[in-house]
Amino acid sequence: VVEGISSNGPQDLFELLWRDARGKKHRYLVPAVPGIVVDFTAGRLRLDPPIGMLPEALEAEFAETEGGVA
């Protein structure tokens, strides 16, 4: 889930919130740059991050949703 949008100065960052298999909440920042963010319309964020960019648990979940992160 996109929890918010912030900036580190040179670029905007999407603040992602997700729960792991145990239900624990995690936050992760993803740069809002072309090549990583494919689409952000109608409240849905589609990403195409390079392999290894996301934490391992999120990479596995990301692979299962075929690149869609709500």
mmCIF file of N, CA and C in Angstrom:
data_model
loop_
_atom_site.group_PDB
_atom_site.id
_atom_site.type_symbol
_atom_site.label_atom_id
_atom_site.label_comp_id
_atom_site.label_asym_id
_atom_site.label_seq_id
_atom_site.Cartn_x
_atom_site.Cartn_y
_atom_site.Cartn_z
ATOM 1 N N VAL A 1 0.855 -1.171 0.000
ATOM 2 C CA VAL A 1 0.000 0.000 0.000
ATOM 3 C C VAL A 1 0.897 1.228 0.000
ATOM 4 N N VAL A 2 0.570 2.206 -0.832
ATOM 5 C CA VAL A 2 1.301 3.463 -0.823
ATOM 6 C C VAL A 2 0.813 4.263 0.378
ATOM 7 N N GLU A 3 1.682 4.433 1.352
ATOM 8 C CA GLU A 3 1.345 5.119 2.594
ATOM 9 C C GLU A 3 1.522 6.627 2.463
ATOM 10 N N GLY A 4 2.421 7.041 1.585
ATOM 11 C CA GLY A 4 2.661 8.462 1.416
ATOM 12 C C GLY A 4 3.722 8.714 0.366
ATOM 13 N N ILE A 5 3.953 9.976 0.117
ATOM 14 C CA ILE A 5 5.002 10.402 -0.816
ATOM 15 C C ILE A 5 5.834 11.449 -0.098
ATOM 16 N N SER A 6 7.148 11.286 -0.145
ATOM 17 C CA SER A 6 8.045 12.250 0.475
ATOM 18 C C SER A 6 9.155 12.585 -0.512
ATOM 19 N N SER A 7 10.093 13.401 -0.082
ATOM 20 C CA SER A 7 11.189 13.798 -0.949
ATOM 21 C C SER A 7 12.487 13.795 -0.158
ATOM 22 N N ASN A 8 13.559 13.399 -0.816
ATOM 23 C CA ASN A 8 14.873 13.474 -0.193
ATOM 24 C C ASN A 8 15.691 14.607 -0.816
ATOM 25 N N GLY A 9 15.012 15.471 -1.548
ATOM 26 C CA GLY A 9 15.675 16.592 -2.215
ATOM 27 C C GLY A 9 15.713 16.374 -3.711
ATOM 28 N N PRO A 10 16.605 15.519 -4.205
ATOM 29 C CA PRO A 10 16.713 15.321 -5.641
ATOM 30 C C PRO A 10 15.556 14.538 -6.266
ATOM 31 N N GLN A 11 14.843 13.744 -5.464
ATOM 32 C CA GLN A 11 13.772 12.931 -6.045
ATOM 33 C C GLN A 11 12.667 12.679 -5.031
ATOM 34 N N ASP A 12 11.490 12.359 -5.552
ATOM 35 C CA ASP A 12 10.384 11.968 -4.689
ATOM 36 C C ASP A 12 10.503 10.487 -4.370
ATOM 37 N N LEU A 13 9.907 10.099 -3.247
ATOM 38 C CA LEU A 13 9.942 8.709 -2.793
ATOM 39 C C LEU A 13 8.528 8.252 -2.439
ATOM 40 N N PHE A 14 8.155 7.070 -2.897
ATOM 41 C CA PHE A 14 6.918 6.457 -2.467
ATOM 42 C C PHE A 14 7.199 5.703 -1.179
ATOM 43 N N GLU A 15 6.367 5.928 -0.175
ATOM 44 C CA GLU A 15 6.476 5.210 1.091
ATOM 45 C C GLU A 15 5.527 4.026 1.029
ATOM 46 N N LEU A 16 6.073 2.816 0.924
ATOM 47 C CA LEU A 16 5.268 1.607 0.814
ATOM 48 C C LEU A 16 5.108 0.952 2.175
ATOM 49 N N LEU A 17 3.930 0.447 2.435
ATOM 50 C CA LEU A 17 3.633 -0.289 3.656
ATOM 51 C C LEU A 17 3.122 -1.655 3.244
ATOM 52 N N TRP A 18 3.676 -2.710 3.818
ATOM 53 C CA TRP A 18 3.173 -4.044 3.540
ATOM 54 C C TRP A 18 3.331 -4.899 4.783
ATOM 55 N N ARG A 19 2.588 -6.003 4.803
ATOM 56 C CA ARG A 19 2.660 -6.957 5.914
ATOM 57 C C ARG A 19 3.297 -8.239 5.414
ATOM 58 N N ASP A 20 4.186 -8.792 6.239
ATOM 59 C CA ASP A 20 4.800 -10.057 5.867
ATOM 60 C C ASP A 20 3.854 -11.211 6.199
ATOM 61 N N ALA A 21 4.290 -12.428 5.973
ATOM 62 C CA ALA A 21 3.452 -13.612 6.190
ATOM 63 C C ALA A 21 2.999 -13.733 7.646
ATOM 64 N N ARG A 22 3.749 -13.161 8.561
ATOM 65 C CA ARG A 22 3.387 -13.205 9.984
ATOM 66 C C ARG A 22 2.486 -12.045 10.395
ATOM 67 N N GLY A 23 2.216 -11.128 9.468
ATOM 68 C CA GLY A 23 1.352 -9.992 9.756
ATOM 69 C C GLY A 23 2.082 -8.757 10.263
ATOM 70 N N LYS A 24 3.405 -8.821 10.343
ATOM 71 C CA LYS A 24 4.180 -7.677 10.819
ATOM 72 C C LYS A 24 4.249 -6.601 9.732
ATOM 73 N N LYS A 25 4.025 -5.329 10.135
ATOM 74 C CA LYS A 25 4.088 -4.214 9.192
ATOM 75 C C LYS A 25 5.539 -3.826 8.900
ATOM 76 N N HIS A 26 5.773 -3.474 7.642
ATOM 77 C CA HIS A 26 7.085 -3.000 7.210
ATOM 78 C C HIS A 26 6.882 -1.772 6.332
ATOM 79 N N ARG A 27 7.841 -0.861 6.346
ATOM 80 C CA ARG A 27 7.834 0.304 5.468
ATOM 81 C C ARG A 27 9.099 0.262 4.608
ATOM 82 N N TYR A 28 8.952 0.750 3.385
ATOM 83 C CA TYR A 28 10.084 0.788 2.481
ATOM 84 C C TYR A 28 9.919 1.982 1.558
ATOM 85 N N LEU A 29 10.991 2.668 1.261
ATOM 86 C CA LEU A 29 10.963 3.814 0.356
ATOM 87 C C LEU A 29 11.434 3.395 -1.036
ATOM 88 N N VAL A 30 10.669 3.789 -2.046
ATOM 89 C CA VAL A 30 11.001 3.472 -3.434
ATOM 90 C C VAL A 30 11.127 4.784 -4.195
ATOM 91 N N PRO A 31 12.236 4.992 -4.903
ATOM 92 C CA PRO A 31 12.390 6.228 -5.674
ATOM 93 C C PRO A 31 11.312 6.338 -6.753
ATOM 94 N N ALA A 32 10.708 7.500 -6.859
ATOM 95 C CA ALA A 32 9.674 7.754 -7.868
ATOM 96 C C ALA A 32 10.350 8.278 -9.132
ATOM 97 N N VAL A 33 11.021 7.386 -9.823
ATOM 98 C CA VAL A 33 11.759 7.763 -11.027
ATOM 99 C C VAL A 33 11.336 6.868 -12.191
ATOM 100 N N PRO A 34 11.421 7.403 -13.424
ATOM 101 C CA PRO A 34 11.113 6.577 -14.587
ATOM 102 C C PRO A 34 12.014 5.344 -14.614
ATOM 103 N N GLY A 35 11.469 4.256 -15.062
ATOM 104 C CA GLY A 35 12.219 3.013 -15.098
ATOM 105 C C GLY A 35 11.902 2.130 -13.907
ATOM 106 N N ILE A 36 11.560 2.743 -12.791
ATOM 107 C CA ILE A 36 11.134 1.980 -11.614
ATOM 108 C C ILE A 36 9.618 2.100 -11.473
ATOM 109 N N VAL A 37 9.113 3.335 -11.546
ATOM 110 C CA VAL A 37 7.670 3.542 -11.498
ATOM 111 C C VAL A 37 7.144 3.457 -12.925
ATOM 112 N N VAL A 38 6.314 2.464 -13.183
ATOM 113 C CA VAL A 38 5.757 2.262 -14.514
ATOM 114 C C VAL A 38 4.479 3.069 -14.686
ATOM 115 N N ASP A 39 3.643 3.084 -13.643
ATOM 116 C CA ASP A 39 2.358 3.763 -13.735
ATOM 117 C C ASP A 39 1.867 4.087 -12.328
ATOM 118 N N PHE A 40 1.219 5.226 -12.181
ATOM 119 C CA PHE A 40 0.594 5.586 -10.914
ATOM 120 C C PHE A 40 -0.693 6.329 -11.239
ATOM 121 N N THR A 41 -1.721 5.562 -11.578
ATOM 122 C CA THR A 41 -3.015 6.136 -11.905
ATOM 123 C C THR A 41 -4.095 5.409 -11.135
ATOM 124 N N ALA A 42 -5.181 6.090 -10.909
ATOM 125 C CA ALA A 42 -6.353 5.519 -10.234
ATOM 126 C C ALA A 42 -5.980 4.867 -8.902
ATOM 127 N N GLY A 43 -4.999 5.451 -8.195
ATOM 128 C CA GLY A 43 -4.629 4.942 -6.876
ATOM 129 C C GLY A 43 -3.848 3.652 -6.896
ATOM 130 N N ARG A 44 -3.388 3.220 -8.050
ATOM 131 C CA ARG A 44 -2.622 1.967 -8.153
ATOM 132 C C ARG A 44 -1.214 2.286 -8.638
ATOM 133 N N LEU A 45 -0.235 1.761 -7.935
ATOM 134 C CA LEU A 45 1.168 1.971 -8.278
ATOM 135 C C LEU A 45 1.708 0.703 -8.913
ATOM 136 N N ARG A 46 2.268 0.828 -10.109
ATOM 137 C CA ARG A 46 2.914 -0.312 -10.770
ATOM 138 C C ARG A 46 4.401 -0.020 -10.855
ATOM 139 N N LEU A 47 5.201 -0.958 -10.373
ATOM 140 C CA LEU A 47 6.653 -0.801 -10.331
ATOM 141 C C LEU A 47 7.345 -1.830 -11.204
ATOM 142 N N ASP A 48 8.538 -1.483 -11.642
ATOM 143 C CA ASP A 48 9.414 -2.420 -12.343
ATOM 144 C C ASP A 48 10.830 -2.205 -11.809
ATOM 145 N N PRO A 49 11.042 -2.551 -10.531
ATOM 146 C CA PRO A 49 12.369 -2.328 -9.930
ATOM 147 C C PRO A 49 13.374 -3.371 -10.388
ATOM 148 N N PRO A 50 14.650 -3.009 -10.396
ATOM 149 C CA PRO A 50 15.680 -3.994 -10.712
ATOM 150 C C PRO A 50 15.683 -5.091 -9.639
ATOM 151 N N ILE A 51 16.003 -6.301 -10.039
ATOM 152 C CA ILE A 51 16.072 -7.416 -9.098
ATOM 153 C C ILE A 51 17.092 -7.081 -8.014
ATOM 154 N N GLY A 52 16.694 -7.291 -6.771
ATOM 155 C CA GLY A 52 17.570 -7.027 -5.638
ATOM 156 C C GLY A 52 17.368 -5.660 -5.015
ATOM 157 N N MET A 53 16.527 -4.817 -5.618
ATOM 158 C CA MET A 53 16.311 -3.479 -5.064
ATOM 159 C C MET A 53 15.406 -3.523 -3.836
ATOM 160 N N LEU A 54 14.427 -4.395 -3.846
ATOM 161 C CA LEU A 54 13.469 -4.489 -2.753
ATOM 162 C C LEU A 54 13.957 -5.474 -1.690
ATOM 163 N N PRO A 55 13.482 -5.331 -0.461
ATOM 164 C CA PRO A 55 13.815 -6.329 0.559
ATOM 165 C C PRO A 55 13.330 -7.708 0.106
ATOM 166 N N GLU A 56 14.003 -8.746 0.543
ATOM 167 C CA GLU A 56 13.720 -10.113 0.083
ATOM 168 C C GLU A 56 12.242 -10.482 0.218
ATOM 169 N N ALA A 57 11.645 -10.178 1.361
ATOM 170 C CA ALA A 57 10.235 -10.534 1.582
ATOM 171 C C ALA A 57 9.324 -9.804 0.601
ATOM 172 N N LEU A 58 9.623 -8.557 0.310
ATOM 173 C CA LEU A 58 8.801 -7.797 -0.618
ATOM 174 C C LEU A 58 9.049 -8.234 -2.055
ATOM 175 N N GLU A 59 10.264 -8.617 -2.385
ATOM 176 C CA GLU A 59 10.562 -9.112 -3.732
ATOM 177 C C GLU A 59 9.713 -10.334 -4.042
ATOM 178 N N ALA A 60 9.598 -11.254 -3.079
ATOM 179 C CA ALA A 60 8.806 -12.463 -3.279
ATOM 180 C C ALA A 60 7.338 -12.106 -3.502
ATOM 181 N N GLU A 61 6.809 -11.201 -2.688
ATOM 182 C CA GLU A 61 5.412 -10.787 -2.830
ATOM 183 C C GLU A 61 5.211 -10.056 -4.147
ATOM 184 N N PHE A 62 6.155 -9.222 -4.518
ATOM 185 C CA PHE A 62 6.092 -8.459 -5.760
ATOM 186 C C PHE A 62 6.035 -9.401 -6.955
ATOM 187 N N ALA A 63 6.848 -10.451 -6.941
ATOM 188 C CA ALA A 63 6.872 -11.418 -8.028
ATOM 189 C C ALA A 63 5.508 -12.110 -8.188
ATOM 190 N N GLU A 64 4.844 -12.371 -7.061
ATOM 191 C CA GLU A 64 3.542 -13.038 -7.096
ATOM 192 C C GLU A 64 2.448 -12.145 -7.671
ATOM 193 N N THR A 65 2.578 -10.824 -7.538
ATOM 194 C CA THR A 65 1.543 -9.905 -8.025
ATOM 195 C C THR A 65 1.856 -9.383 -9.423
ATOM 196 N N GLU A 66 2.892 -9.886 -10.048
ATOM 197 C CA GLU A 66 3.276 -9.505 -11.407
ATOM 198 C C GLU A 66 3.490 -8.001 -11.541
ATOM 199 N N GLY A 67 4.161 -7.415 -10.552
ATOM 200 C CA GLY A 67 4.546 -6.018 -10.676
ATOM 201 C C GLY A 67 3.529 -5.020 -10.181
ATOM 202 N N GLY A 68 2.485 -5.471 -9.557
ATOM 203 C CA GLY A 68 1.500 -4.521 -9.063
ATOM 204 C C GLY A 68 1.631 -4.320 -7.570
ATOM 205 N N VAL A 69 1.709 -3.111 -7.155
ATOM 206 C CA VAL A 69 1.694 -2.780 -5.730
ATOM 207 C C VAL A 69 0.601 -1.751 -5.553
ATOM 208 N N ALA A 70 -0.373 -2.053 -4.708
ATOM 209 C CA ALA A 70 -1.497 -1.120 -4.539
ATOM 210 C C ALA A 70 -1.109 0.010 -3.642
#
